[in-house]
Amino acid sequence: MTRDLTANDLVVAGIALATGLLAAFLLRTLLRWLAGHADRTRWSGDDVIVAALRTVAPWAAVSGGVAATAAALPLTGPVQHTVNQVLQVLLIFVVTVSAARVIAGLVRTVTASRSGVAGSATIFVNITRVLVLAIGFLVMLQTLGISIAPLLTALGVGGLAVALALQDTLANLFAGIHILASKTVQPGDYIRLSSGEEGYVEDINWRQTTVRDLSNNLVVIPNGQLAKSNMTNFMRPEQELTITVQVGVAYDSDLEQVERVTAEIVTEVMTEITGAVPEHEPAIRFHTFGDSRIGFTVILGVGEFSDQYRIKHEFIKRLHRRYREEGIRIPSPARTVALQQGAVVFPQQRTSPPRPPAGGAPQTVGESTADPCRDQAGHEIS
């Protein structure tokens, strides 16, 4: 049996509850001060941790105060047990949600800390958040006295049926995990697929990879298709790359002068244009005797894939202007075509033969019946 409620019980219970509330207020104030200091640090992980503690610590203090209040009051056994269970479930729920936030935030911080990463890899963030919430849910069920063994068995059988029904979805999921785990593609990389899609990888989630092309459009590629495609990653093993520009000069050009002038333009572009590699050494290689020019290749260094268009643009403009100042010709393609005029034979026009006179021999086409040595009267011409 329980004793009667006294004024002393109410005073003790009020002190316990007030202590819990005061502790919650002080902890929240302290954590707010810590959050201000965490904002000034380089590492963003401490911001995530402090933000999660600002949720957990006050609720834990309130729960402790309520538990102390319940212990101070003369409650019956079932009521005391129910109150303790409710407080435990509430505390487990708050801790689970906060832990999910902390772990997901830390994963997002790690994925975003790489140089050149444009977005977070949400596939790892979502997986870790779901796992933490599932574990917390099972712990709450166990706290309430519900056996989780049958639930795990049912989840196993049901998971097999779901796996068979969602083969394509699961294939994309595991393909995305494999892509990130193998570091073949990371958010921020510039890739080009054999099917023609190319652009910057914005994000890799549980089903698809989002790529932003140079036109600022988003291309959505299923992870399974990305894993099976032939792909070129222009950011690995290093971000800097070289590009080539084909040039040709006339046959009467001084190649030593051409090489010197071109090298000066390459050095100028490499040092003045944003995105170029200043330490890149000029590389000029003659390689072809063409139909109307001597061809050579100029090798330029760029810091990142999309910088090549701006660098090519400036290089061609400056090289053309400098060649014109130096008198170096870039000939247009020219061909000499010789036409031989032959005899043209027109077919002879044929007419039908005239009828032969009666009793005489037929005449041949083109023959004349008149004697060339006699006149029309039949007299001999001398």
Tab-separated table of C-alpha atoms in Angstrom:
chain	number	residue	atom	x	y	z
A	1	MET	CA	0.000	0.000	0.000
A	2	THR	CA	1.090	3.572	-0.617
A	3	ARG	CA	1.203	6.277	1.980
A	4	ASP	CA	-0.781	9.480	1.820
A	5	LEU	CA	0.483	12.528	0.003
A	6	THR	CA	1.995	15.105	2.344
A	7	ALA	CA	3.143	18.682	1.948
A	8	ASN	CA	6.734	17.537	2.326
A	9	ASP	CA	6.281	15.275	-0.723
A	10	LEU	CA	4.954	18.177	-2.731
A	11	VAL	CA	7.892	20.394	-1.718
A	12	VAL	CA	10.453	17.728	-2.615
A	13	ALA	CA	8.692	16.997	-5.910
A	14	GLY	CA	8.532	20.698	-6.769
A	15	ILE	CA	12.232	21.144	-5.956
A	16	ALA	CA	13.132	18.149	-8.160
A	17	LEU	CA	11.040	19.434	-11.056
A	18	ALA	CA	12.401	22.965	-10.718
A	19	THR	CA	15.938	21.606	-10.572
A	20	GLY	CA	15.380	19.720	-13.806
A	21	LEU	CA	13.965	22.768	-15.551
A	22	LEU	CA	16.760	24.999	-14.271
A	23	ALA	CA	19.357	22.490	-15.394
A	24	ALA	CA	17.733	22.380	-18.841
A	25	PHE	CA	17.839	26.176	-19.088
A	26	LEU	CA	21.500	26.376	-17.984
A	27	LEU	CA	22.544	23.608	-20.364
A	28	ARG	CA	20.798	25.298	-23.273
A	29	THR	CA	22.483	28.607	-22.458
A	30	LEU	CA	25.891	26.941	-22.178
A	31	LEU	CA	25.443	25.084	-25.454
A	32	ARG	CA	24.338	28.275	-27.185
A	33	TRP	CA	27.617	29.863	-26.072
A	34	LEU	CA	29.536	26.843	-27.335
A	35	ALA	CA	27.716	27.065	-30.671
A	36	GLY	CA	28.982	30.624	-31.115
A	37	HIS	CA	32.563	29.445	-30.596
A	38	ALA	CA	32.018	26.449	-32.886
A	39	ASP	CA	30.981	28.774	-35.722
A	40	ARG	CA	34.437	30.357	-35.660
A	41	THR	CA	36.298	27.091	-36.166
A	42	ARG	CA	37.262	25.645	-39.537
A	43	TRP	CA	35.809	22.208	-38.893
A	44	SER	CA	32.051	22.144	-39.326
A	45	GLY	CA	31.665	18.880	-37.426
A	46	ASP	CA	31.670	20.636	-34.068
A	47	ASP	CA	28.683	22.700	-35.218
A	48	VAL	CA	26.745	19.486	-35.858
A	49	ILE	CA	27.664	18.009	-32.483
A	50	VAL	CA	26.774	21.152	-30.529
A	51	ALA	CA	23.468	21.507	-32.391
A	52	ALA	CA	22.552	17.923	-31.473
A	53	LEU	CA	23.537	18.414	-27.823
A	54	ARG	CA	21.332	21.509	-27.655
A	55	THR	CA	18.408	19.162	-28.283
A	56	VAL	CA	19.479	16.181	-26.149
A	57	ALA	CA	20.850	17.846	-23.007
A	58	PRO	CA	17.796	19.993	-22.080
A	59	TRP	CA	15.402	17.097	-22.642
A	60	ALA	CA	17.599	14.791	-20.593
A	61	ALA	CA	17.575	17.327	-17.721
A	62	VAL	CA	13.793	17.657	-17.908
A	63	SER	CA	13.383	13.865	-17.966
A	64	GLY	CA	15.652	13.531	-14.954
A	65	GLY	CA	13.656	16.165	-13.103
A	66	VAL	CA	10.369	14.454	-13.912
A	67	ALA	CA	11.780	11.062	-12.825
A	68	ALA	CA	12.957	12.546	-9.521
A	69	THR	CA	9.555	14.154	-9.061
A	70	ALA	CA	7.813	10.817	-9.643
A	71	ALA	CA	10.148	9.109	-7.188
A	72	ALA	CA	9.401	11.707	-4.517
A	73	LEU	CA	5.635	11.273	-4.783
A	74	PRO	CA	3.859	8.321	-3.160
A	75	LEU	CA	2.777	6.655	-6.419
A	76	THR	CA	1.594	3.091	-6.811
A	77	GLY	CA	3.857	0.521	-8.383
A	78	PRO	CA	2.087	0.337	-11.765
A	79	VAL	CA	1.897	4.108	-12.050
A	80	GLN	CA	5.578	4.473	-11.125
A	81	HIS	CA	6.489	1.814	-13.673
A	82	THR	CA	4.423	3.514	-16.382
A	83	VAL	CA	5.972	6.890	-15.679
A	84	ASN	CA	9.471	5.422	-15.824
A	85	GLN	CA	8.716	3.672	-19.106
A	86	VAL	CA	7.316	6.838	-20.666
A	87	LEU	CA	10.368	8.810	-19.588
A	88	GLN	CA	12.725	6.122	-20.897
A	89	VAL	CA	10.940	5.988	-24.256
A	90	LEU	CA	10.970	9.785	-24.506
A	91	LEU	CA	14.674	9.927	-23.682
A	92	ILE	CA	15.509	7.119	-26.140
A	93	PHE	CA	13.527	8.886	-28.850
A	94	VAL	CA	15.322	12.188	-28.282
A	95	VAL	CA	18.731	10.503	-28.178
A	96	THR	CA	17.976	8.525	-31.347
A	97	VAL	CA	16.882	11.577	-33.327
A	98	SER	CA	19.872	13.571	-32.108
A	99	ALA	CA	22.277	10.733	-32.871
A	100	ALA	CA	20.821	10.432	-36.375
A	101	ARG	CA	21.358	14.152	-36.889
A	102	VAL	CA	24.932	14.012	-35.591
A	103	ILE	CA	25.978	11.013	-37.652
A	104	ALA	CA	24.256	12.259	-40.833
A	105	GLY	CA	25.793	15.703	-40.328
A	106	LEU	CA	29.273	14.261	-39.813
A	107	VAL	CA	28.925	12.130	-42.953
A	108	ARG	CA	27.785	15.179	-44.897
A	109	THR	CA	30.723	17.163	-43.505
A	110	VAL	CA	33.231	14.507	-44.532
A	111	THR	CA	31.830	14.223	-48.055
A	112	ALA	CA	31.766	18.004	-48.474
A	113	SER	CA	35.280	18.590	-47.098
A	114	ARG	CA	36.980	17.409	-50.297
A	115	SER	CA	38.311	20.059	-52.627
A	116	GLY	CA	36.011	20.700	-55.600
A	117	VAL	CA	33.013	18.819	-54.225
A	118	ALA	CA	29.851	20.537	-55.412
A	119	GLY	CA	27.269	18.617	-53.360
A	120	SER	CA	26.966	16.070	-50.605
A	121	ALA	CA	26.740	12.355	-51.249
A	122	THR	CA	23.209	11.880	-49.904
A	123	ILE	CA	23.282	8.116	-50.353
A	124	PHE	CA	25.563	7.685	-47.309
A	125	VAL	CA	23.697	10.366	-45.355
A	126	ASN	CA	20.328	8.683	-45.887
A	127	ILE	CA	21.612	5.184	-45.160
A	128	THR	CA	23.234	6.185	-41.878
A	129	ARG	CA	20.171	8.162	-40.787
A	130	VAL	CA	17.818	5.234	-41.497
A	131	LEU	CA	20.076	2.747	-39.690
A	132	VAL	CA	20.294	4.883	-36.549
A	133	LEU	CA	16.532	5.487	-36.477
A	134	ALA	CA	15.833	1.772	-36.972
A	135	ILE	CA	18.121	0.820	-34.096
A	136	GLY	CA	16.505	3.401	-31.833
A	137	PHE	CA	13.043	2.136	-32.770
A	138	LEU	CA	13.999	-1.433	-31.855
A	139	VAL	CA	15.439	-0.275	-28.530
A	140	MET	CA	12.189	1.550	-27.728
A	141	LEU	CA	10.174	-1.579	-28.458
A	142	GLN	CA	12.433	-3.611	-26.212
A	143	THR	CA	12.058	-1.008	-23.456
A	144	LEU	CA	8.267	-1.271	-23.688
A	145	GLY	CA	8.533	-5.052	-23.226
A	146	ILE	CA	7.736	-5.955	-26.829
A	147	SER	CA	9.839	-8.837	-28.146
A	148	ILE	CA	11.644	-7.880	-31.301
A	149	ALA	CA	12.654	-11.425	-32.335
A	150	PRO	CA	9.419	-12.135	-34.259
A	151	LEU	CA	9.663	-8.698	-35.796
A	152	LEU	CA	13.189	-9.373	-37.015
A	153	THR	CA	12.078	-12.729	-38.446
A	154	ALA	CA	9.162	-11.113	-40.258
A	155	LEU	CA	11.434	-8.386	-41.550
A	156	GLY	CA	13.824	-11.016	-42.897
A	157	VAL	CA	11.135	-12.882	-44.825
A	158	GLY	CA	9.502	-9.678	-45.994
A	159	GLY	CA	12.874	-8.268	-46.988
A	160	LEU	CA	13.435	-11.214	-49.329
A	161	ALA	CA	10.111	-10.576	-51.059
A	162	VAL	CA	10.831	-6.857	-51.308
A	163	ALA	CA	14.286	-7.568	-52.726
A	164	LEU	CA	12.804	-9.675	-55.506
A	165	ALA	CA	10.217	-7.002	-56.305
A	166	LEU	CA	12.718	-4.140	-56.284
A	167	GLN	CA	15.604	-5.639	-58.210
A	168	ASP	CA	16.254	-2.541	-60.340
A	169	THR	CA	16.005	-0.206	-57.367
A	170	LEU	CA	18.365	-2.324	-55.277
A	171	ALA	CA	20.738	-2.642	-58.238
A	172	ASN	CA	20.899	1.158	-58.432
A	173	LEU	CA	21.379	1.361	-54.652
A	174	PHE	CA	24.316	-1.041	-54.513
A	175	ALA	CA	25.780	0.428	-57.698
A	176	GLY	CA	25.789	3.846	-56.036
A	177	ILE	CA	27.458	2.433	-52.922
A	178	HIS	CA	30.067	0.687	-55.074
A	179	ILE	CA	30.760	3.865	-57.055
A	180	LEU	CA	31.365	5.915	-53.927
A	181	ALA	CA	33.271	3.199	-52.088
A	182	SER	CA	35.625	2.609	-55.021
A	183	LYS	CA	36.061	6.393	-55.473
A	184	THR	CA	35.543	6.017	-59.205
A	185	VAL	CA	33.253	9.033	-59.198
A	186	GLN	CA	32.851	11.640	-56.488
A	187	PRO	CA	30.589	14.693	-56.313
A	188	GLY	CA	32.351	17.560	-58.085
A	189	ASP	CA	34.066	15.408	-60.735
A	190	TYR	CA	33.643	16.166	-64.432
A	191	ILE	CA	32.761	12.954	-66.282
A	192	ARG	CA	31.893	11.929	-69.828
A	193	LEU	CA	30.000	8.722	-70.620
A	194	SER	CA	30.326	6.655	-73.778
A	195	SER	CA	26.667	7.427	-74.502
A	196	GLY	CA	27.498	11.144	-74.763
A	197	GLU	CA	26.357	12.569	-71.419
A	198	GLU	CA	28.921	14.751	-69.677
A	199	GLY	CA	29.106	17.318	-66.910
A	200	TYR	CA	29.841	17.885	-63.227
A	201	VAL	CA	28.571	15.292	-60.754
A	202	GLU	CA	26.206	17.165	-58.441
A	203	ASP	CA	25.041	14.329	-56.207
A	204	ILE	CA	24.904	10.538	-55.884
A	205	ASN	CA	21.819	9.362	-54.012
A	206	TRP	CA	20.248	5.958	-53.389
A	207	ARG	CA	18.893	5.614	-56.928
A	208	GLN	CA	20.540	7.979	-59.387
A	209	THR	CA	23.440	10.282	-60.088
A	210	THR	CA	22.735	13.895	-60.994
A	211	VAL	CA	25.091	15.544	-63.492
A	212	ARG	CA	25.090	19.246	-64.369
A	213	ASP	CA	26.295	19.907	-67.912
A	214	LEU	CA	27.999	23.071	-69.148
A	215	SER	CA	24.613	24.489	-70.189
A	216	ASN	CA	23.608	24.362	-66.497
A	217	ASN	CA	21.031	21.630	-67.166
A	218	LEU	CA	20.690	18.598	-64.914
A	219	VAL	CA	21.112	15.125	-66.406
A	220	VAL	CA	19.765	12.261	-64.255
A	221	ILE	CA	21.584	8.938	-64.749
A	222	PRO	CA	20.573	5.707	-62.927
A	223	ASN	CA	23.440	4.332	-60.861
A	224	GLY	CA	23.220	0.949	-62.566
A	225	GLN	CA	23.668	2.518	-65.998
A	226	LEU	CA	26.551	4.651	-64.724
A	227	ALA	CA	28.320	1.598	-63.300
A	228	LYS	CA	28.032	-0.279	-66.624
A	229	SER	CA	29.043	2.597	-68.936
A	230	ASN	CA	32.508	3.388	-70.238
A	231	MET	CA	33.353	6.626	-68.503
A	232	THR	CA	36.119	9.229	-68.601
A	233	ASN	CA	36.758	11.116	-65.371
A	234	PHE	CA	38.595	14.365	-66.115
A	235	MET	CA	39.286	15.044	-62.419
A	236	ARG	CA	41.237	11.878	-61.624
A	237	PRO	CA	43.963	11.046	-60.936
A	238	GLU	CA	44.491	14.818	-60.911
A	239	GLN	CA	42.405	17.855	-61.760
A	240	GLU	CA	44.908	19.607	-64.040
A	241	LEU	CA	45.020	18.424	-67.650
A	242	THR	CA	46.566	19.339	-70.990
A	243	ILE	CA	44.771	20.320	-74.180
A	244	THR	CA	46.009	20.557	-77.779
A	245	VAL	CA	45.435	23.199	-80.437
A	246	GLN	CA	46.206	22.446	-84.090
A	247	VAL	CA	47.885	25.267	-86.081
A	248	GLY	CA	49.310	25.527	-89.608
A	249	VAL	CA	51.616	28.050	-91.342
A	250	ALA	CA	52.665	28.612	-94.947
A	251	TYR	CA	55.591	26.723	-96.473
A	252	ASP	CA	57.610	29.903	-96.917
A	253	SER	CA	57.502	30.674	-93.167
A	254	ASP	CA	60.594	30.696	-90.962
A	255	LEU	CA	59.845	27.823	-88.592
A	256	GLU	CA	62.276	29.086	-85.965
A	257	GLN	CA	60.411	32.387	-85.883
A	258	VAL	CA	57.078	30.576	-85.809
A	259	GLU	CA	58.164	28.482	-82.835
A	260	ARG	CA	59.547	31.488	-80.942
A	261	VAL	CA	56.459	33.660	-81.482
A	262	THR	CA	54.087	30.837	-80.587
A	263	ALA	CA	56.012	30.084	-77.387
A	264	GLU	CA	55.754	33.725	-76.349
A	265	ILE	CA	51.983	33.680	-76.832
A	266	VAL	CA	51.683	30.430	-74.849
A	267	THR	CA	53.640	31.936	-71.939
A	268	GLU	CA	51.509	35.074	-72.069
A	269	VAL	CA	48.259	33.126	-72.004
A	270	MET	CA	49.424	30.798	-69.215
A	271	THR	CA	50.295	33.721	-66.944
A	272	GLU	CA	47.417	36.114	-67.680
A	273	ILE	CA	44.300	33.993	-68.222
A	274	THR	CA	42.317	32.688	-65.246
A	275	GLY	CA	42.260	28.902	-65.109
A	276	ALA	CA	45.589	28.375	-66.901
A	277	VAL	CA	48.618	26.714	-65.304
A	278	PRO	CA	51.377	29.354	-64.967
A	279	GLU	CA	54.151	26.790	-64.505
A	280	HIS	CA	53.250	25.039	-67.751
A	281	GLU	CA	56.186	25.028	-70.175
A	282	PRO	CA	55.393	25.828	-73.836
A	283	ALA	CA	55.239	22.676	-75.938
A	284	ILE	CA	55.195	23.103	-79.740
A	285	ARG	CA	55.626	20.124	-82.057
A	286	PHE	CA	55.706	20.265	-85.889
A	287	HIS	CA	54.274	17.086	-87.322
A	288	THR	CA	52.779	17.366	-90.851
A	289	PHE	CA	53.597	18.572	-94.366
A	290	GLY	CA	50.042	19.286	-95.431
A	291	ASP	CA	48.546	20.164	-98.804
A	292	SER	CA	48.970	23.888	-98.274
A	293	ARG	CA	50.635	24.310	-94.879
A	294	ILE	CA	53.037	22.913	-92.317
A	295	GLY	CA	51.002	21.677	-89.380
A	296	PHE	CA	52.039	21.669	-85.728
A	297	THR	CA	50.453	21.100	-82.314
A	298	VAL	CA	50.479	23.496	-79.368
A	299	ILE	CA	50.025	21.880	-75.932
A	300	LEU	CA	48.430	24.036	-73.228
A	301	GLY	CA	47.915	23.339	-69.522
A	302	VAL	CA	44.578	24.074	-67.847
A	303	GLY	CA	43.613	23.824	-64.215
A	304	GLU	CA	40.166	22.325	-64.747
A	305	PHE	CA	38.121	20.872	-67.605
A	306	SER	CA	35.790	23.809	-68.241
A	307	ASP	CA	38.712	26.277	-68.313
A	308	GLN	CA	39.904	24.935	-71.666
A	309	TYR	CA	37.273	26.821	-73.673
A	310	ARG	CA	38.257	30.212	-72.314
A	311	ILE	CA	41.977	29.458	-72.710
A	312	LYS	CA	41.590	28.228	-76.296
A	313	HIS	CA	39.546	31.315	-77.109
A	314	GLU	CA	42.199	33.724	-75.830
A	315	PHE	CA	45.101	31.754	-77.298
A	316	ILE	CA	43.673	31.670	-80.829
A	317	LYS	CA	42.832	35.385	-80.754
A	318	ARG	CA	46.268	36.441	-79.536
A	319	LEU	CA	48.137	34.053	-81.815
A	320	HIS	CA	46.247	35.263	-84.892
A	321	ARG	CA	46.936	38.894	-84.055
A	322	ARG	CA	50.643	38.241	-83.396
A	323	TYR	CA	51.084	36.240	-86.597
A	324	ARG	CA	49.594	39.103	-88.568
A	325	GLU	CA	52.007	41.553	-86.910
A	326	GLU	CA	54.999	39.280	-87.599
A	327	GLY	CA	53.995	38.611	-91.207
A	328	ILE	CA	53.446	34.898	-90.662
A	329	ARG	CA	50.791	33.596	-92.995
A	330	ILE	CA	48.151	31.038	-92.147
A	331	PRO	CA	47.130	29.973	-95.647
A	332	SER	CA	43.676	28.885	-96.562
A	333	PRO	CA	43.369	25.408	-98.079
A	334	ALA	CA	43.953	25.651	-101.872
A	335	ARG	CA	43.870	23.074	-104.670
A	336	THR	CA	44.798	23.383	-108.354
A	337	VAL	CA	42.372	21.636	-110.668
A	338	ALA	CA	43.481	21.120	-114.322
A	339	LEU	CA	40.805	20.461	-116.939
A	340	GLN	CA	41.978	18.990	-120.292
A	341	GLN	CA	39.724	19.978	-123.185
A	342	GLY	CA	39.392	17.162	-125.750
A	343	ALA	CA	37.754	16.886	-129.203
A	344	VAL	CA	34.039	16.797	-129.101
A	345	VAL	CA	32.511	14.733	-131.907
A	346	PHE	CA	28.974	15.499	-132.864
A	347	PRO	CA	27.008	12.630	-134.428
A	348	GLN	CA	26.181	13.068	-138.184
A	349	GLN	CA	22.589	13.820	-138.855
A	350	ARG	CA	21.154	11.198	-141.147
A	351	THR	CA	18.208	11.667	-143.522
A	352	SER	CA	16.038	9.142	-145.247
A	353	PRO	CA	17.274	8.204	-148.814
A	354	PRO	CA	15.303	9.614	-151.831
A	355	ARG	CA	13.317	7.333	-154.014
A	356	PRO	CA	15.251	6.034	-157.071
A	357	PRO	CA	13.976	7.056	-160.514
A	358	ALA	CA	12.055	4.515	-162.502
A	359	GLY	CA	14.312	2.058	-164.230
A	360	GLY	CA	17.459	3.573	-162.746
A	361	ALA	CA	19.884	2.568	-159.969
A	362	PRO	CA	19.231	3.864	-156.494
A	363	GLN	CA	21.307	6.803	-155.355
A	364	THR	CA	23.488	6.764	-152.224
A	365	VAL	CA	22.929	9.284	-149.473
A	366	GLY	CA	25.354	12.159	-149.919
A	367	GLU	CA	26.121	11.398	-153.612
A	368	SER	CA	25.357	13.892	-156.413
A	369	THR	CA	23.998	12.729	-159.776
A	370	ALA	CA	25.445	15.728	-161.620
A	371	ASP	CA	28.863	15.454	-163.350
A	372	PRO	CA	31.252	17.935	-161.746
A	373	CYS	CA	32.968	18.544	-165.152
A	374	ARG	CA	29.819	19.600	-167.040
A	375	ASP	CA	27.460	22.487	-166.606
A	376	GLN	CA	23.735	22.265	-166.201
A	377	ALA	CA	23.223	22.076	-169.984
A	378	GLY	CA	25.613	19.101	-170.285
A	379	HIS	CA	28.460	20.961	-171.968
A	380	GLU	CA	31.992	20.102	-170.905
A	381	ILE	CA	33.682	22.703	-168.780
A	382	SER	CA	37.193	23.437	-169.914
